[in-house]
Amino acid sequence: MNLFKLSLVRGLIAQFLGTFAGVLLTIIIRVLVGLPAWKSEPVFVGGALVGVVAFMFGTGVLNDWIKWTKGEETPEPPHDSDGLKGLAKYLHVSYDHKVIGIQYGITSVMVLLVAGLFALIFRTELAQTGLQFLTEDGFNTMISLHGIVNIGGILMGVGAMSNFLVPLMIGANDMAFPRLNAFAFWINLPGIVLLMSTLLIGGVDAGWTAYPPLSSNLVKVGFAMFFLGVYVIGLSSILGAINVLVTTLRMRAPGMTLFRMPIFVWSAFATAIIALTATQLIGLSFQLVLFQRLFGMDFFNPLEGGNVLLFQHLFWFYSHPAVYVFVLTGLGVISELLPVFARKPLYGYRWVAMSSLAIALVGFFVWAHHMFTSGMASYLRVPFMYSTLLVAVPTGVKFFSWIATIWRGKLTFPTPMLFVLGAISIFLLGGLSGPPNATVATDLHLHDTYFIVGHFHATMFGGYIFPFFAAIYYWFPKMTGRMYNERLGKVHFWFMLLGFYVQSIMQMEVGLLGMRRRIADYDPALGITFQQLLITIAGFVIATGVLVFLVNMIISVRRGAVAVANPWRSRSPEWQIPSPAPAHNYDTPLEVVGEPYDYGLPGSVYTRESSPPAPPVSAPAAAD
Amino acid sequence: MNGSNQGKPWRILIASSHPLFAKGLRSLLEERREMDAVVVGLVATIDEALTALESLQPDLVIVDYDDERVNRDEFLARFVEGEGRLRVVLLSLKEGGSEAIVYDRRTMAASQIDEWLEMWNENQAPFIPPGISPGKGTPQIPKPRRRDSMKHFIAAALVVIVLMAAGLYGYQQINLLPEQASLQGASIDNLFGIHFIAIIVLFSLIVGLMVYSILVFRRKAGDTSDGPHMEGNTKLEVAWTIVPLGAVLVLAYMGGTTLGDIQALPDQKPLQVKVVGSQWAWRFEYPELGIISTELVLPVDEQALLELSSTDVIHSFWVPEFRVKQDALPGEDFVRELRVTPTQIGEYKVRCAELCGRLHHAMESPVKVIAQQDFEAWVKSKTVACTGPVECGNLWYQQFGCQACHSIDGSVVVGPSWKGIFGKEESISDGTSVLVDHDYIVESIRNPGAKITAGFQNLMPANIAANMTDAQIEDLIAFIESLK
């Protein structure tokens, strides 16, 4: 089919052309204002900005809104994506939340693969002492991009799960604002292009945290692209959050009170609150550095009255709650799946729901625990220590609830359940390594070491990556109408679990013994060379598991066994409709007449089709 | 019905809020004349039932155990507490038909009470006693069901304890931390110990329960029924919220006191050391002793007050054996203090712990902790004046950090090598060329960014020579000139 009709292709071409146009425009403006025509960074920034805007126009995702500004009507868009089938459907603009969810998902996996590849590269370098094949700057770029690209990928995965599941789980036919939803997906792509472009222009080697003065002093233009890329991806997060919040509050099926929602919706909701309110701060902090670089505004230049600590406060005010964006969604998946595979109610459902909100709230008050050695006021570290340790309480409520859910249950262990159980144990490891970091005195030893690296990789893998895989396997039939290959799924799981345990424990060990973060080489006198080799090997074992996963996805999408509507015998609404989910979700509207997790209560019903079926709903004429 | 009632008719109370059930059962009982039963009351609520138990003194209560409006706990409690002969029959109309269970107050075992409650909560089909078939025969008192719950708790607890023991044993065998070489480290390691033990205990608890569940609570092949309907327990939820809350508050409090300990002022005046980080070397100045050094030398058992700063980007001072860490910030208003009292003579390394650019991984300096008298000897040796400009120039070359970036043997480290540059014609980054003479060198030190040699980057800190006198610069120039 005609490649040039696809939104993705048009968008990329538009971005390419737009970048040139932006470069020219900036040069012209500079000349008019009396500056020398060429200075690489401002000119590239101008190019990048126009390029991003051009991308969005090129995809066609703005078309309906453009029509509205002209006073034209827009009919409800067809749910058949202009007749595209297969992969091509996902390369084109669609307003269907399920298509958008899968677009987020595929992009997320690809982005995570790239970030993982960066890790394999620098871990190979670190397997032995001495510099084997990377330059120092190259190494520093690899670790920096590994961090930021993973974060972008995880945010997109959160978007994938929220978008695909929330409307289905509440009995709605789509999100509240489908066009905004599509916009929020597509704007990620030019952001990723900007991040990847840094590789071509010298890299970014100040860590994903890009502290000034290092990030404001280094001349590399890549930094501007880095800041802009993150800005744009952050925008996606904010817009996606709006949709999740409004949809959850206003579009639940009749009878679905808040405490009758599937628990995943609670975590998506809590996550969206954070994404909506905190993301602006990382944009702000990066914008200030960019302005210092471009316009000489000395926010963080101490020689001119600036304060480097200001950046860290602004940056971490988002970046800490951000990790709860990553993790709350994953924990929601765990809570959602355990009852199905234990055939028992989610123990203490209301407490679990409230714990997500509690984590979101407390998570806003802990940011300076990333700054205990930064030179912030010494006494001020103490309240942050208290608040950080406090997060353990609602998190503990979840853990105990999970154990109580599987206790006395009737467990089965298909791949999604394996990933969920693995997630619990790994998240436990990561979470338990939190208190030594939270306590200021011990953190003085641990900060900026591999112990921290071990801590956050364990919490990320346990709180996001493993549940993300669990979700993909679990909802695979609902997305594709086919079952994945169970044996390959199990192989994937065992490779990842074993590889990851070795990796985490070794990382924490070498960190305690003196291995710092972000170093291209380490002293053999530390006596940790063997552990470094193990960490690298573990990384490759994990990568092998992921490879098995990719193979599984590719063959199962085409040739997996055809799935029934509800292979897991789940009570959740999305399993009461066919697999794959039909285009309009619920042809007959749903109503809720019972509790979501009453497994084991004979005769209990959660949802049923409302009768008589309501007349077909016409599209809201203008909603977003 | 089995059993005699000493010739008197059986007085029966029926408890159900479903009129059809209650009245239907009454008609059935009344039809079966040989049973000699008289229904003395029909009650629909628990209060009525309890009142009726007192006032009517029935011999048998038949309870509709599907009826969720009957408060089971309370009914059971009253049943068990009361005196006098009483039997209860629990009937269900749900799947499985009319299995019934009989409990006799006088002979009821504690285990049966648990079973009754469990069964009510789980809402499963009741255990069918042997010899019963629906609708006929005489109900016998069923064998008590195995009381699984206590057994499982004990077995799981054993798994947890074994894991904990293994973990704690393993912890004793290994050293997780490097050697401890400071007073501050002693308090910190104490806290680490508490944390590590807490980690082992909690990990064992959760993983132990998980592993036990995974091994024991498996669905049996072909069983498509659900598990027990355990929704929650508010008391338990409150407990496992309050107890962890208390634990973290205690931990936080201990963290706070430890932080106070490690920042404590010493008994006598501490040794003042200015620690200056630059890309990519450390410099240590002892202002009271007039010494500048590229190694940090400290007397044992005396508190050193380190005043940290940077000439360019953020660096961080860390000696793992000392356990404490502090970032070194640029800007004269941003000097930060770190107090360390070394307690162990030895040689260590300080390595920069905040990413500061290309050579961050190699930004390290020796740290030597020596006895008091050795320290005094060291001070003396460092304050020996150098003789002659070239020798002094060599000393400043090391002490002011030039050595970190400029070699004297021709190799390129970060900046141009000094070997043979004096008197050379060098090209500058803007395309012009310049003679490397006395004035150029002075300018390159005082204003490093002015004329950068072509092919090199502008990395020399602008204020690197803030503490250098003109005389010292003259010495340096003499030294450079001597490097043919």
mmCIF file with all atom_site columns, N, CA, C and O in Angstrom, chain B residues 56 59 90 96 111 139 195 215 315:
data_model
loop_
_atom_site.group_PDB
_atom_site.id
_atom_site.type_symbol
_atom_site.label_atom_id
_atom_site.label_alt_id
_atom_site.label_comp_id
_atom_site.label_asym_id
_atom_site.label_entity_id
_atom_site.label_seq_id
_atom_site.pdbx_PDB_ins_code
_atom_site.Cartn_x
_atom_site.Cartn_y
_atom_site.Cartn_z
_atom_site.occupancy
_atom_site.B_iso_or_equiv
_atom_site.pdbx_formal_charge
_atom_site.auth_seq_id
_atom_site.auth_comp_id
_atom_site.auth_asym_id
_atom_site.auth_atom_id
_atom_site.pdbx_PDB_model_num
ATOM 1  N N  . LEU B 1 56  ? -39.016 -19.021 73.823 1.00 0.00 ? 56  LEU B N  1
ATOM 2  C CA . LEU B 1 56  ? -39.686 -20.243 73.386 1.00 0.00 ? 56  LEU B CA 1
ATOM 3  C C  . LEU B 1 56  ? -38.941 -21.505 73.777 1.00 0.00 ? 56  LEU B C  1
ATOM 4  O O  . LEU B 1 56  ? -39.497 -22.590 73.780 1.00 0.00 ? 56  LEU B O  1
ATOM 5  N N  . ASP B 1 59  ? -36.122 -26.870 71.028 1.00 0.00 ? 59  ASP B N  1
ATOM 6  C CA . ASP B 1 59  ? -35.120 -27.938 71.082 1.00 0.00 ? 59  ASP B CA 1
ATOM 7  C C  . ASP B 1 59  ? -34.221 -27.898 69.863 1.00 0.00 ? 59  ASP B C  1
ATOM 8  O O  . ASP B 1 59  ? -33.113 -28.417 69.879 1.00 0.00 ? 59  ASP B O  1
ATOM 9  N N  . LEU B 1 90  ? -28.462 -26.456 59.918 1.00 0.00 ? 90  LEU B N  1
ATOM 10 C CA . LEU B 1 90  ? -28.236 -25.441 58.890 1.00 0.00 ? 90  LEU B CA 1
ATOM 11 C C  . LEU B 1 90  ? -28.616 -26.020 57.554 1.00 0.00 ? 90  LEU B C  1
ATOM 12 O O  . LEU B 1 90  ? -28.149 -27.093 57.185 1.00 0.00 ? 90  LEU B O  1
ATOM 13 N N  . GLY B 1 96  ? -26.447 -28.086 45.103 1.00 0.00 ? 96  GLY B N  1
ATOM 14 C CA . GLY B 1 96  ? -26.180 -29.246 45.952 1.00 0.00 ? 96  GLY B CA 1
ATOM 15 C C  . GLY B 1 96  ? -27.447 -29.662 46.663 1.00 0.00 ? 96  GLY B C  1
ATOM 16 O O  . GLY B 1 96  ? -27.504 -30.721 47.265 1.00 0.00 ? 96  GLY B O  1
ATOM 17 N N  . SER B 1 111 ? -13.645 -27.071 67.456 1.00 0.00 ? 111 SER B N  1
ATOM 18 C CA . SER B 1 111 ? -13.302 -27.175 66.039 1.00 0.00 ? 111 SER B CA 1
ATOM 19 C C  . SER B 1 111 ? -14.528 -27.034 65.161 1.00 0.00 ? 111 SER B C  1
ATOM 20 O O  . SER B 1 111 ? -14.477 -26.468 64.071 1.00 0.00 ? 111 SER B O  1
ATOM 21 N N  . PRO B 1 139 ? -30.126 -37.077 59.825 1.00 0.00 ? 139 PRO B N  1
ATOM 22 C CA . PRO B 1 139 ? -28.844 -36.372 59.845 1.00 0.00 ? 139 PRO B CA 1
ATOM 23 C C  . PRO B 1 139 ? -28.032 -36.799 61.058 1.00 0.00 ? 139 PRO B C  1
ATOM 24 O O  . PRO B 1 139 ? -28.568 -36.984 62.144 1.00 0.00 ? 139 PRO B O  1
ATOM 25 N N  . HIS B 1 195 ? 19.403  -1.842  59.393 1.00 0.00 ? 195 HIS B N  1
ATOM 26 C CA . HIS B 1 195 ? 18.710  -1.905  58.106 1.00 0.00 ? 195 HIS B CA 1
ATOM 27 C C  . HIS B 1 195 ? 18.836  -3.277  57.462 1.00 0.00 ? 195 HIS B C  1
ATOM 28 O O  . HIS B 1 195 ? 17.857  -3.839  56.970 1.00 0.00 ? 195 HIS B O  1
ATOM 29 N N  . LEU B 1 215 ? 3.449   -23.193 46.636 1.00 0.00 ? 215 LEU B N  1
ATOM 30 C CA . LEU B 1 215 ? 3.614   -24.643 46.698 1.00 0.00 ? 215 LEU B CA 1
ATOM 31 C C  . LEU B 1 215 ? 2.350   -25.346 47.182 1.00 0.00 ? 215 LEU B C  1
ATOM 32 O O  . LEU B 1 215 ? 2.041   -26.448 46.724 1.00 0.00 ? 215 LEU B O  1
ATOM 33 N N  . HIS B 1 315 ? 31.280  18.541  41.957 1.00 0.00 ? 315 HIS B N  1
ATOM 34 C CA . HIS B 1 315 ? 31.994  17.293  42.225 1.00 0.00 ? 315 HIS B CA 1
ATOM 35 C C  . HIS B 1 315 ? 31.471  16.758  43.558 1.00 0.00 ? 315 HIS B C  1
ATOM 36 O O  . HIS B 1 315 ? 30.638  17.396  44.182 1.00 0.00 ? 315 HIS B O  1
#
